[in-house]
Tab-separated table of C-alpha atoms in Angstrom:
chain	number	residue	atom	x	y	z
A	73	UNK	CA	41.423	99.306	55.042
A	74	UNK	CA	38.781	100.282	57.524
A	75	UNK	CA	39.143	103.986	56.799
A	76	UNK	CA	39.644	104.588	60.521
A	77	UNK	CA	42.635	106.264	62.174
A	78	UNK	CA	42.958	105.663	65.921
A	79	UNK	CA	45.199	108.170	67.710
A	80	UNK	CA	46.397	107.256	71.191
A	81	UNK	CA	47.984	109.397	73.829
A	82	UNK	CA	50.589	107.310	75.687
A	83	UNK	CA	51.025	108.197	79.367
A	84	UNK	CA	47.996	107.173	81.472
A	85	UNK	CA	46.248	106.041	78.278
A	86	UNK	CA	48.260	103.144	76.845
A	87	UNK	CA	50.314	102.790	80.031
A	88	UNK	CA	48.829	103.336	83.483
A	89	UNK	CA	51.248	105.992	84.722
A	90	UNK	CA	53.358	108.931	83.586
A	91	UNK	CA	56.506	107.453	82.021
A	92	UNK	CA	58.664	110.440	83.001
A	93	UNK	CA	57.679	110.179	86.666
A	94	UNK	CA	57.986	106.391	86.543
A	95	UNK	CA	61.617	106.560	85.410
A	96	UNK	CA	62.577	109.416	87.748
A	97	UNK	CA	60.982	107.646	90.737
A	98	UNK	CA	62.358	104.244	89.729
A	99	UNK	CA	65.906	105.578	89.617
A	100	UNK	CA	65.623	107.402	92.937
A	101	UNK	CA	65.698	110.972	91.646
A	102	UNK	CA	62.278	112.186	92.796
A	103	UNK	CA	63.545	114.777	95.294
A	104	UNK	CA	65.848	116.453	92.773
A	105	UNK	CA	63.075	116.404	90.157
A	106	UNK	CA	60.634	118.136	92.522
A	107	UNK	CA	63.295	120.668	93.510
A	108	UNK	CA	64.016	121.637	89.879
A	109	UNK	CA	60.423	121.456	88.589
A	110	UNK	CA	59.522	125.108	89.378
A	111	UNK	CA	62.623	126.373	87.558
A	112	UNK	CA	62.192	125.081	83.984
A	113	UNK	CA	59.690	123.584	81.525
A	114	UNK	CA	58.892	119.892	82.071
A	115	UNK	CA	60.446	118.716	78.813
A	116	UNK	CA	63.688	120.620	79.514
A	117	UNK	CA	63.704	119.244	83.055
A	118	UNK	CA	63.559	115.648	81.799
A	119	UNK	CA	66.687	116.217	79.702
A	120	UNK	CA	68.385	117.699	82.777
A	121	UNK	CA	67.300	114.710	84.890
A	122	UNK	CA	68.815	112.281	82.388
A	123	UNK	CA	72.078	114.253	82.647
A	124	UNK	CA	71.989	114.072	86.462
A	125	UNK	CA	71.243	110.336	86.439
A	126	UNK	CA	74.052	109.727	83.949
A	127	UNK	CA	76.490	111.615	86.185
A	128	UNK	CA	75.406	109.382	89.088
A	129	UNK	CA	76.394	106.330	87.069
A	130	UNK	CA	72.923	105.282	85.943
A	131	UNK	CA	73.093	103.590	82.537
A	132	UNK	CA	70.719	103.247	79.598
A	133	UNK	CA	70.226	99.621	80.669
A	134	UNK	CA	69.082	100.854	84.089
A	135	UNK	CA	66.511	103.107	82.386
A	136	UNK	CA	65.339	100.274	80.129
A	137	UNK	CA	64.847	97.933	83.100
A	138	UNK	CA	62.648	100.519	84.837
A	139	UNK	CA	60.652	101.058	81.617
A	140	UNK	CA	60.031	97.313	81.256
A	141	UNK	CA	58.261	97.385	84.621
A	142	UNK	CA	55.890	100.177	83.561
A	143	UNK	CA	52.318	99.287	84.625
A	144	UNK	CA	49.883	98.552	81.796
A	145	UNK	CA	46.322	97.240	82.107
A	146	UNK	CA	46.082	93.653	80.787
A	147	UNK	CA	43.371	94.557	78.247
A	148	UNK	CA	45.283	97.413	76.576
A	149	UNK	CA	47.486	95.150	74.461
A	150	UNK	CA	44.542	93.082	73.122
A	151	UNK	CA	42.643	96.337	72.446
A	152	UNK	CA	45.513	97.638	70.294
A	153	UNK	CA	45.924	94.282	68.554
A	154	UNK	CA	42.186	94.074	67.843
A	155	UNK	CA	42.002	97.575	66.357
A	156	UNK	CA	45.033	96.804	64.194
A	157	UNK	CA	43.563	93.459	63.066
A	158	UNK	CA	40.370	95.236	62.022
A	159	UNK	CA	42.376	97.338	59.584
A	160	UNK	CA	42.640	100.574	61.574
A	161	UNK	CA	45.661	102.853	61.171
A	162	UNK	CA	47.044	103.347	64.703
A	163	UNK	CA	49.169	106.335	65.695
A	164	UNK	CA	50.577	107.849	68.891
A	165	UNK	CA	50.589	111.539	69.820
A	166	UNK	CA	52.372	111.919	73.156
A	167	UNK	CA	54.266	114.446	75.264
A	168	UNK	CA	56.510	111.646	76.566
A	169	UNK	CA	59.594	110.873	74.450
A	170	UNK	CA	60.548	108.496	71.664
A	171	UNK	CA	63.023	106.424	73.688
A	172	UNK	CA	60.564	105.693	76.506
A	173	UNK	CA	57.688	104.925	74.136
A	174	UNK	CA	59.683	102.697	71.773
A	175	UNK	CA	61.231	100.768	74.677
A	176	UNK	CA	57.835	100.039	76.230
A	177	UNK	CA	56.162	99.157	72.909
A	178	UNK	CA	59.033	96.821	72.014
A	179	UNK	CA	58.838	95.115	75.407
A	180	UNK	CA	55.137	94.353	74.823
A	181	UNK	CA	55.530	93.358	71.161
A	182	UNK	CA	53.597	96.380	69.895
A	183	UNK	CA	56.278	98.127	67.821
A	184	UNK	CA	54.687	97.211	64.471
A	185	UNK	CA	51.156	98.153	65.569
A	186	UNK	CA	51.668	101.896	65.040
A	187	UNK	CA	52.293	103.630	61.723
A	188	UNK	CA	53.463	106.879	63.322
A	189	UNK	CA	54.725	108.140	66.690
A	190	UNK	CA	54.552	111.903	67.271
A	191	UNK	CA	56.477	112.741	70.432
A	192	UNK	CA	59.498	114.540	71.858
A	193	UNK	CA	62.784	113.228	70.376
A	194	UNK	CA	64.742	110.999	72.724
A	195	UNK	CA	68.018	109.301	71.804
A	196	UNK	CA	71.255	108.046	73.323
A	197	UNK	CA	74.279	110.256	72.590
A	198	UNK	CA	77.961	109.264	72.160
A	199	UNK	CA	78.509	109.429	75.928
A	200	UNK	CA	75.742	106.898	76.531
A	201	UNK	CA	73.454	109.561	77.969
A	202	UNK	CA	69.787	109.809	77.072
A	203	UNK	CA	68.989	113.183	75.538
A	204	UNK	CA	65.404	114.489	75.407
A	205	UNK	CA	64.491	117.424	73.189
A	206	UNK	CA	61.239	119.331	72.608
A	207	UNK	CA	58.968	118.292	69.724
A	208	UNK	CA	58.574	121.985	68.953
A	209	UNK	CA	61.693	124.106	69.465
A	210	UNK	CA	60.107	126.815	71.592
A	211	UNK	CA	63.463	128.555	72.122
A	212	UNK	CA	63.264	129.774	68.508
A	213	UNK	CA	59.533	130.291	68.044
A	214	UNK	CA	56.154	129.691	69.653
A	215	UNK	CA	53.641	127.230	68.232
A	216	UNK	CA	51.032	129.877	69.057
A	217	UNK	CA	48.590	127.740	71.046
A	218	UNK	CA	47.694	129.003	74.503
A	219	UNK	CA	46.066	125.699	75.504
A	220	UNK	CA	49.208	123.583	75.125
A	221	UNK	CA	52.673	123.389	76.743
A	222	UNK	CA	55.428	125.266	74.875
A	223	UNK	CA	57.111	122.119	73.525
A	224	UNK	CA	54.061	120.514	71.900
A	225	UNK	CA	50.626	121.433	70.554
A	226	UNK	CA	48.809	118.179	69.894
A	227	UNK	CA	46.096	120.106	68.055
A	228	UNK	CA	48.597	121.121	65.367
A	229	UNK	CA	49.647	117.476	65.004
A	230	UNK	CA	46.018	116.396	64.584
A	231	UNK	CA	45.515	119.103	61.953
A	232	UNK	CA	48.534	117.775	60.057
A	233	UNK	CA	47.146	114.220	60.256
A	234	UNK	CA	43.740	115.461	59.071
A	235	UNK	CA	45.354	117.251	56.116
A	236	UNK	CA	47.281	114.132	55.079
A	237	UNK	CA	44.145	111.982	55.362
A	238	UNK	CA	42.149	114.416	53.205
A	239	UNK	CA	44.315	113.424	50.245
A	240	UNK	CA	43.444	109.752	50.834
A	241	UNK	CA	39.685	110.229	50.968
A	242	UNK	CA	37.585	110.807	54.070
A	243	UNK	CA	38.692	108.807	57.095
A	244	UNK	CA	37.256	108.893	60.580
A	245	UNK	CA	39.424	109.697	63.590
A	246	UNK	CA	39.142	108.148	67.051
A	247	UNK	CA	41.220	110.032	69.649
A	248	UNK	CA	42.031	108.588	73.087
A	249	UNK	CA	43.652	110.622	75.847
A	250	UNK	CA	43.614	111.650	79.472
A	251	UNK	CA	45.566	114.864	80.092
A	252	UNK	CA	44.920	118.564	79.609
A	253	UNK	CA	47.188	118.409	76.543
A	254	UNK	CA	44.588	116.144	74.904
A	255	UNK	CA	41.918	118.855	75.011
A	256	UNK	CA	43.260	120.930	72.114
A	257	UNK	CA	43.287	117.973	69.666
A	258	UNK	CA	39.794	117.004	70.856
A	259	UNK	CA	38.596	120.453	69.752
A	260	UNK	CA	40.037	119.814	66.261
A	261	UNK	CA	37.956	116.679	65.656
A	262	UNK	CA	34.962	116.962	63.356
A	263	UNK	CA	31.458	115.508	63.280
A	264	UNK	CA	31.722	111.816	62.542
A	265	UNK	CA	34.924	111.532	64.592
A	266	UNK	CA	35.074	110.128	68.114
A	267	UNK	CA	36.914	111.261	71.232
A	268	UNK	CA	37.514	108.877	74.143
A	269	UNK	CA	38.540	110.886	77.236
A	270	UNK	CA	39.545	108.971	80.362
A	271	UNK	CA	36.906	109.647	82.987
A	272	UNK	CA	37.882	111.822	85.976
A	273	UNK	CA	41.140	112.841	84.274
A	274	UNK	CA	41.950	116.427	83.151
A	275	UNK	CA	40.765	116.152	79.530
A	276	UNK	CA	37.432	114.709	80.677
A	277	UNK	CA	36.998	117.594	83.136
A	278	UNK	CA	37.759	120.144	80.402
A	279	UNK	CA	35.307	118.547	77.955
A	280	UNK	CA	32.597	118.396	80.632
A	281	UNK	CA	32.888	122.142	81.280
A	282	UNK	CA	31.488	122.903	77.841
A	283	UNK	CA	30.576	119.753	75.887
A	284	UNK	CA	29.107	121.819	73.043
A	285	UNK	CA	32.625	122.844	71.973
A	286	UNK	CA	33.371	119.237	70.997
A	287	UNK	CA	32.017	118.287	67.568
A	288	UNK	CA	33.087	114.628	67.813
A	289	UNK	CA	31.028	111.997	69.614
A	290	UNK	CA	32.348	111.572	73.169
A	291	UNK	CA	32.710	108.160	74.831
A	292	UNK	CA	34.397	108.175	78.243
A	293	UNK	CA	36.292	105.195	79.670
A	294	UNK	CA	37.792	104.353	83.054
A	295	UNK	CA	40.276	101.500	82.597
A	296	UNK	CA	41.783	99.195	79.984
A	297	UNK	CA	38.853	96.794	80.035
A	298	UNK	CA	36.377	99.558	79.303
A	299	UNK	CA	38.675	101.143	76.737
A	300	UNK	CA	38.909	97.869	74.814
A	301	UNK	CA	35.152	97.289	74.821
A	302	UNK	CA	34.238	100.854	73.782
A	303	UNK	CA	36.985	101.210	71.165
A	304	UNK	CA	36.053	97.967	69.388
A	305	UNK	CA	32.366	98.878	69.578
A	306	UNK	CA	33.043	102.276	67.958
A	307	UNK	CA	35.045	100.626	65.192
A	308	UNK	CA	32.185	98.184	64.542
A	309	UNK	CA	29.679	101.067	64.572
A	310	UNK	CA	31.704	102.900	61.923
A	311	UNK	CA	31.823	99.732	59.826
A	312	UNK	CA	28.035	99.404	60.114
A	313	UNK	CA	27.316	103.043	59.320
A	314	UNK	CA	29.525	103.047	56.250
A	315	UNK	CA	28.098	99.724	55.073
A	316	UNK	CA	31.636	98.540	54.585
A	317	UNK	CA	30.766	94.943	55.292
A	318	UNK	CA	31.786	92.262	52.890
A	319	UNK	CA	31.744	88.570	53.875
A	320	UNK	CA	35.450	88.769	54.649
A	321	UNK	CA	35.292	91.890	56.851
A	322	UNK	CA	32.174	90.597	58.614
A	323	UNK	CA	34.017	87.393	59.348
A	324	UNK	CA	37.006	89.362	60.611
A	325	UNK	CA	34.838	91.256	63.090
A	326	UNK	CA	33.283	88.042	64.362
A	327	UNK	CA	36.656	86.387	64.841
A	328	UNK	CA	37.949	89.380	66.781
A	329	UNK	CA	35.105	89.160	69.266
A	330	UNK	CA	35.840	85.448	69.673
A	331	UNK	CA	39.579	85.905	70.084
A	332	UNK	CA	39.190	88.767	72.552
A	333	UNK	CA	36.016	88.162	74.580
A	334	UNK	CA	34.999	90.771	77.091
A	335	UNK	CA	36.896	89.854	80.263
A	336	UNK	CA	35.668	89.629	83.800
A	337	UNK	CA	36.343	92.674	85.947
A	338	UNK	CA	39.894	92.732	87.220
A	339	UNK	CA	40.089	93.878	90.865
A	340	UNK	CA	42.560	96.739	91.384
């Protein structure tokens, strides 16, 4: 094993949109969503929206079809496959929901790439309606973090991952994200870790306000092509620094760069 854990946010990091908005817009419920948004937490609202869509006759298959059309940069899938092939342990920490994430990963053949998905529960009930629940049940107690939304503190999840890794020997973390919810976990990273904020997105803005608060090395990225190049370069840098090379791992790195050459710029 490479001794590297790569933690991905999902919305606007692995996929190029917000999955909640994508489904709501794709099923024609944007106006109702915007009307209800000021009245309840986002996570609670998504459960309500699934109820409304179900009552309008929208099925799980309708939701799945919208999810299959979710935009994803063409270099994201090779980036994930490359990191996995290099022996990294890949995980997801996302404020989306399990049903959306699993459906999209399955559609792109990425289900087996991730060892763990930390997100809001999402499942189909007996009536065939998608239910979405909070990761942290804030109706009973607060997670106590003022930086994060009431249903999920990603920093607490990172601390749990760090604690579990401590029992396996020191491993380095690489964290990729875009939103304000990715700031708290970025603060939890230690020296020797890496954070990859998406440039000109909320987490990047927050980090830029006071870079000294971040102990991890920061490498910004703009799109899937840049993410792939930087992520693989960081992984190779960690290999070099730890002198982990053996003939087999050196060969593996070389074959990865041959299989996934740096692409030409894709016009948007």
